[in-house]
mmCIF file of C-alpha atoms in Angstrom:
data_model
loop_
_atom_site.group_PDB
_atom_site.id
_atom_site.type_symbol
_atom_site.label_atom_id
_atom_site.label_comp_id
_atom_site.label_asym_id
_atom_site.label_seq_id
_atom_site.Cartn_x
_atom_site.Cartn_y
_atom_site.Cartn_z
ATOM 1 C CA UNK A 10 -0.026 -0.070 0.022
ATOM 2 C CA UNK A 11 2.757 2.430 0.952
ATOM 3 C CA UNK A 12 4.610 1.850 -2.302
ATOM 4 C CA UNK A 13 1.304 2.456 -4.375
ATOM 5 C CA UNK A 14 0.869 5.538 -2.593
ATOM 6 C CA UNK A 15 4.443 6.771 -3.223
ATOM 7 C CA UNK A 16 4.096 5.887 -6.958
ATOM 8 C CA UNK A 17 0.606 7.792 -7.038
ATOM 9 C CA UNK A 18 2.164 10.917 -5.310
ATOM 10 C CA UNK A 19 5.240 10.813 -7.442
ATOM 11 C CA UNK A 20 3.108 10.694 -10.714
ATOM 12 C CA UNK A 21 0.749 13.437 -9.583
ATOM 13 C CA UNK A 22 3.796 15.659 -8.527
ATOM 14 C CA UNK A 23 6.031 14.791 -11.690
ATOM 15 C CA UNK A 24 4.803 17.989 -13.590
ATOM 16 C CA UNK A 25 5.698 20.396 -10.947
ATOM 17 C CA UNK A 26 9.229 18.681 -10.699
ATOM 18 C CA UNK A 27 10.233 18.912 -14.214
ATOM 19 C CA UNK A 28 12.247 22.380 -13.459
ATOM 20 C CA UNK A 29 13.648 20.921 -10.397
ATOM 21 C CA UNK A 30 14.702 17.622 -11.934
ATOM 22 C CA UNK A 31 16.107 19.435 -14.869
ATOM 23 C CA UNK A 32 18.254 21.685 -12.626
ATOM 24 C CA UNK A 33 19.535 18.610 -10.701
ATOM 25 C CA UNK A 34 20.441 17.058 -14.029
ATOM 26 C CA UNK A 35 22.447 20.077 -15.047
ATOM 27 C CA UNK A 36 24.256 20.050 -11.657
ATOM 28 C CA UNK A 37 25.106 16.436 -12.012
ATOM 29 C CA UNK A 38 26.478 16.909 -15.456
ATOM 30 C CA UNK A 39 28.519 19.900 -14.198
ATOM 31 C CA UNK A 40 29.815 17.774 -11.275
ATOM 32 C CA UNK A 41 30.717 14.824 -13.630
ATOM 33 C CA UNK A 42 32.526 17.188 -16.088
ATOM 34 C CA UNK A 43 34.437 18.998 -13.065
ATOM 35 C CA UNK A 44 35.513 15.587 -11.688
ATOM 36 C CA UNK A 45 36.618 14.276 -15.208
ATOM 37 C CA UNK A 46 38.454 17.636 -15.971
ATOM 38 C CA UNK A 47 40.090 18.401 -12.504
ATOM 39 C CA UNK A 48 43.661 18.587 -12.655
ATOM 40 C CA UNK A 49 45.013 15.671 -10.869
ATOM 41 C CA UNK A 50 48.480 14.230 -11.648
ATOM 42 C CA UNK A 51 47.857 10.507 -12.556
ATOM 43 C CA UNK A 52 50.874 9.254 -11.122
ATOM 44 C CA UNK A 53 50.473 11.014 -7.676
ATOM 45 C CA UNK A 54 46.824 11.832 -7.268
ATOM 46 C CA UNK A 55 47.801 15.271 -6.455
ATOM 47 C CA UNK A 56 45.685 18.261 -6.801
ATOM 48 C CA UNK A 57 47.231 21.665 -7.171
ATOM 49 C CA UNK A 58 47.471 23.984 -4.167
ATOM 50 C CA UNK A 59 47.449 27.810 -4.322
ATOM 51 C CA UNK A 60 50.607 29.623 -3.740
ATOM 52 C CA UNK A 61 51.131 33.339 -3.110
ATOM 53 C CA UNK A 62 48.787 36.114 -2.621
ATOM 54 C CA UNK A 63 45.701 36.999 -4.658
ATOM 55 C CA UNK A 64 47.701 39.265 -7.004
ATOM 56 C CA UNK A 65 50.276 37.076 -8.698
ATOM 57 C CA UNK A 66 49.303 33.830 -7.069
ATOM 58 C CA UNK A 67 48.701 30.618 -8.946
ATOM 59 C CA UNK A 68 47.682 26.969 -8.434
ATOM 60 C CA UNK A 69 50.784 25.038 -8.278
ATOM 61 C CA UNK A 70 51.536 21.347 -8.854
ATOM 62 C CA UNK A 71 54.337 19.560 -6.802
ATOM 63 C CA UNK A 72 56.815 19.894 -9.721
ATOM 64 C CA UNK A 73 56.406 23.685 -9.344
ATOM 65 C CA UNK A 74 54.429 24.031 -12.711
ATOM 66 C CA UNK A 75 51.143 25.976 -12.647
ATOM 67 C CA UNK A 76 48.139 24.411 -13.056
ATOM 68 C CA UNK A 77 46.098 26.480 -15.834
ATOM 69 C CA UNK A 78 42.809 24.877 -15.160
ATOM 70 C CA UNK A 79 42.685 25.458 -11.299
ATOM 71 C CA UNK A 80 44.399 28.756 -11.212
ATOM 72 C CA UNK A 81 41.514 30.757 -12.241
ATOM 73 C CA UNK A 82 38.989 28.603 -10.040
ATOM 74 C CA UNK A 83 41.317 29.060 -7.046
ATOM 75 C CA UNK A 84 41.962 32.810 -7.743
ATOM 76 C CA UNK A 85 38.154 33.658 -7.929
ATOM 77 C CA UNK A 86 37.553 31.623 -4.582
ATOM 78 C CA UNK A 87 40.297 33.398 -2.974
ATOM 79 C CA UNK A 88 38.909 36.637 -4.275
ATOM 80 C CA UNK A 89 35.591 36.025 -2.832
ATOM 81 C CA UNK A 90 37.112 35.419 0.524
ATOM 82 C CA UNK A 91 39.370 38.569 0.334
ATOM 83 C CA UNK A 92 36.297 40.551 -0.739
ATOM 84 C CA UNK A 93 34.176 39.172 2.106
ATOM 85 C CA UNK A 94 36.853 39.992 4.849
ATOM 86 C CA UNK A 95 37.015 43.404 3.430
ATOM 87 C CA UNK A 96 33.204 44.054 3.348
ATOM 88 C CA UNK A 97 31.915 46.802 5.718
ATOM 89 C CA UNK A 98 30.915 45.117 9.037
ATOM 90 C CA UNK A 99 27.080 46.081 8.464
ATOM 91 C CA UNK A 100 27.123 43.928 5.139
ATOM 92 C CA UNK A 101 27.804 40.579 6.906
ATOM 93 C CA UNK A 102 24.737 39.689 8.735
ATOM 94 C CA UNK A 103 24.909 42.937 10.816
ATOM 95 C CA UNK A 104 27.075 41.010 13.209
ATOM 96 C CA UNK A 105 30.205 43.171 13.211
ATOM 97 C CA UNK A 106 32.111 42.139 10.061
ATOM 98 C CA UNK A 107 33.508 38.895 8.599
ATOM 99 C CA UNK A 108 35.408 37.879 11.699
ATOM 100 C CA UNK A 109 32.396 38.277 14.184
ATOM 101 C CA UNK A 110 30.027 36.642 11.706
ATOM 102 C CA UNK A 111 32.386 33.506 11.029
ATOM 103 C CA UNK A 112 33.325 33.278 14.692
ATOM 104 C CA UNK A 113 29.746 33.008 15.630
ATOM 105 C CA UNK A 114 28.885 30.670 12.822
ATOM 106 C CA UNK A 115 31.954 28.375 13.536
ATOM 107 C CA UNK A 116 31.048 28.286 17.464
ATOM 108 C CA UNK A 117 27.595 27.212 16.671
ATOM 109 C CA UNK A 118 29.152 24.429 14.377
ATOM 110 C CA UNK A 119 31.107 23.094 17.404
ATOM 111 C CA UNK A 120 28.078 23.131 19.637
ATOM 112 C CA UNK A 121 26.415 21.101 16.862
ATOM 113 C CA UNK A 122 29.370 18.555 16.951
ATOM 114 C CA UNK A 123 29.292 18.442 20.625
ATOM 115 C CA UNK A 124 25.625 17.688 20.640
ATOM 116 C CA UNK A 125 26.168 14.927 18.063
ATOM 117 C CA UNK A 126 29.117 13.595 20.240
ATOM 118 C CA UNK A 127 26.808 13.700 23.209
ATOM 119 C CA UNK A 128 28.862 16.217 24.783
ATOM 120 C CA UNK A 129 26.834 19.414 26.307
ATOM 121 C CA UNK A 130 27.884 22.369 27.792
ATOM 122 C CA UNK A 131 30.589 24.792 27.161
ATOM 123 C CA UNK A 132 33.020 23.463 29.791
ATOM 124 C CA UNK A 133 32.348 19.658 28.948
ATOM 125 C CA UNK A 134 32.774 20.412 25.271
ATOM 126 C CA UNK A 135 36.257 22.426 25.912
ATOM 127 C CA UNK A 136 37.403 19.396 28.059
ATOM 128 C CA UNK A 137 36.259 17.024 25.249
ATOM 129 C CA UNK A 138 38.062 19.064 22.504
ATOM 130 C CA UNK A 139 41.261 19.401 24.606
ATOM 131 C CA UNK A 140 41.604 15.583 24.732
ATOM 132 C CA UNK A 141 41.149 14.935 20.951
ATOM 133 C CA UNK A 142 43.124 15.425 17.643
ATOM 134 C CA UNK A 143 41.340 16.868 14.890
ATOM 135 C CA UNK A 144 41.591 17.253 11.077
ATOM 136 C CA UNK A 145 39.220 19.840 9.245
ATOM 137 C CA UNK A 146 39.243 19.142 5.575
ATOM 138 C CA UNK A 147 38.193 22.022 3.320
ATOM 139 C CA UNK A 148 38.657 24.238 6.326
ATOM 140 C CA UNK A 149 38.398 27.550 4.680
ATOM 141 C CA UNK A 150 39.783 30.821 5.923
ATOM 142 C CA UNK A 151 37.981 30.364 9.137
ATOM 143 C CA UNK A 152 38.084 26.831 10.286
ATOM 144 C CA UNK A 153 35.464 25.529 13.108
ATOM 145 C CA UNK A 154 38.286 23.924 14.886
ATOM 146 C CA UNK A 155 39.772 27.523 15.322
ATOM 147 C CA UNK A 156 37.086 28.045 17.953
ATOM 148 C CA UNK A 157 38.453 25.594 20.295
ATOM 149 C CA UNK A 158 41.682 24.287 21.971
ATOM 150 C CA UNK A 159 42.502 20.881 20.875
ATOM 151 C CA UNK A 160 45.136 18.276 21.506
ATOM 152 C CA UNK A 161 46.227 18.627 18.074
ATOM 153 C CA UNK A 162 44.558 20.633 15.221
ATOM 154 C CA UNK A 163 45.116 20.429 11.483
ATOM 155 C CA UNK A 164 43.249 22.642 9.088
ATOM 156 C CA UNK A 165 43.619 21.266 5.267
ATOM 157 C CA UNK A 166 42.616 23.463 2.423
ATOM 158 C CA UNK A 167 44.246 24.236 -1.029
ATOM 159 C CA UNK A 168 44.046 27.918 -0.454
ATOM 160 C CA UNK A 169 45.749 27.807 2.639
ATOM 161 C CA UNK A 170 48.829 29.870 1.559
ATOM 162 C CA UNK A 171 46.467 32.465 0.046
ATOM 163 C CA UNK A 172 44.758 32.748 3.349
ATOM 164 C CA UNK A 173 47.727 33.212 5.324
ATOM 165 C CA UNK A 174 49.218 35.642 2.661
ATOM 166 C CA UNK A 175 46.155 37.582 2.562
ATOM 167 C CA UNK A 176 45.835 37.875 6.386
ATOM 168 C CA UNK A 177 42.309 35.962 6.614
ATOM 169 C CA UNK A 178 42.947 33.835 9.521
ATOM 170 C CA UNK A 179 41.317 34.442 12.792
ATOM 171 C CA UNK A 180 44.368 34.917 14.965
ATOM 172 C CA UNK A 181 41.886 36.208 17.632
ATOM 173 C CA UNK A 182 40.581 32.585 17.710
ATOM 174 C CA UNK A 183 42.864 29.760 18.064
ATOM 175 C CA UNK A 184 44.139 29.737 14.412
ATOM 176 C CA UNK A 185 47.694 30.154 15.517
ATOM 177 C CA UNK A 186 47.669 26.978 17.184
ATOM 178 C CA UNK A 187 46.549 25.074 13.976
ATOM 179 C CA UNK A 188 48.703 23.327 11.575
ATOM 180 C CA UNK A 189 47.500 24.579 8.219
ATOM 181 C CA UNK A 190 48.400 22.354 5.238
ATOM 182 C CA UNK A 191 47.796 23.593 1.755
ATOM 183 C CA UNK A 192 46.404 20.705 -0.046
ATOM 184 C CA UNK A 193 43.236 19.493 -1.753
ATOM 185 C CA UNK A 194 41.245 16.844 -0.037
ATOM 186 C CA UNK A 195 42.107 14.485 -2.908
ATOM 187 C CA UNK A 196 45.881 14.388 -1.899
ATOM 188 C CA UNK A 197 46.058 15.082 1.766
ATOM 189 C CA UNK A 198 49.662 14.300 2.941
#
């Protein structure tokens, strides 16, 4: 009976979902193309990492050569973060600017992590974090792990060098206690 109802509902809703399905198909095709065209060295599985500042930086492979496919992508992403960090404080969620907004957001993520792990309360969460080593992959310029003190903390992001060069890391938090590795998730050292 349940399966019959599902089929009836699906058939009834199908016309209204055409646009959504077409959009999802386009996204799937884009992702497939991205995966197919991602510059990964076949021998090492290495994805390029950004080196340098926004102006003059580039995506670099282990042999020091530029990755011409990832350079514009990484440049645009780093430009987004630099622009966001330089936005007037009122432009970012009325929270006092980039650092204040992301600090709150990342603290909220740590609260969610604590709840998921069955650790509630600020003191209990701080003690729990202090006993653990953590790796955040795709950390961005303001990793959630920067909002706590950990036994060991590693943040992995292909734009790490750019974040440091542009002064985007939240040294007001615990970012100075992190080991930041410039690497893609596909080739974590």
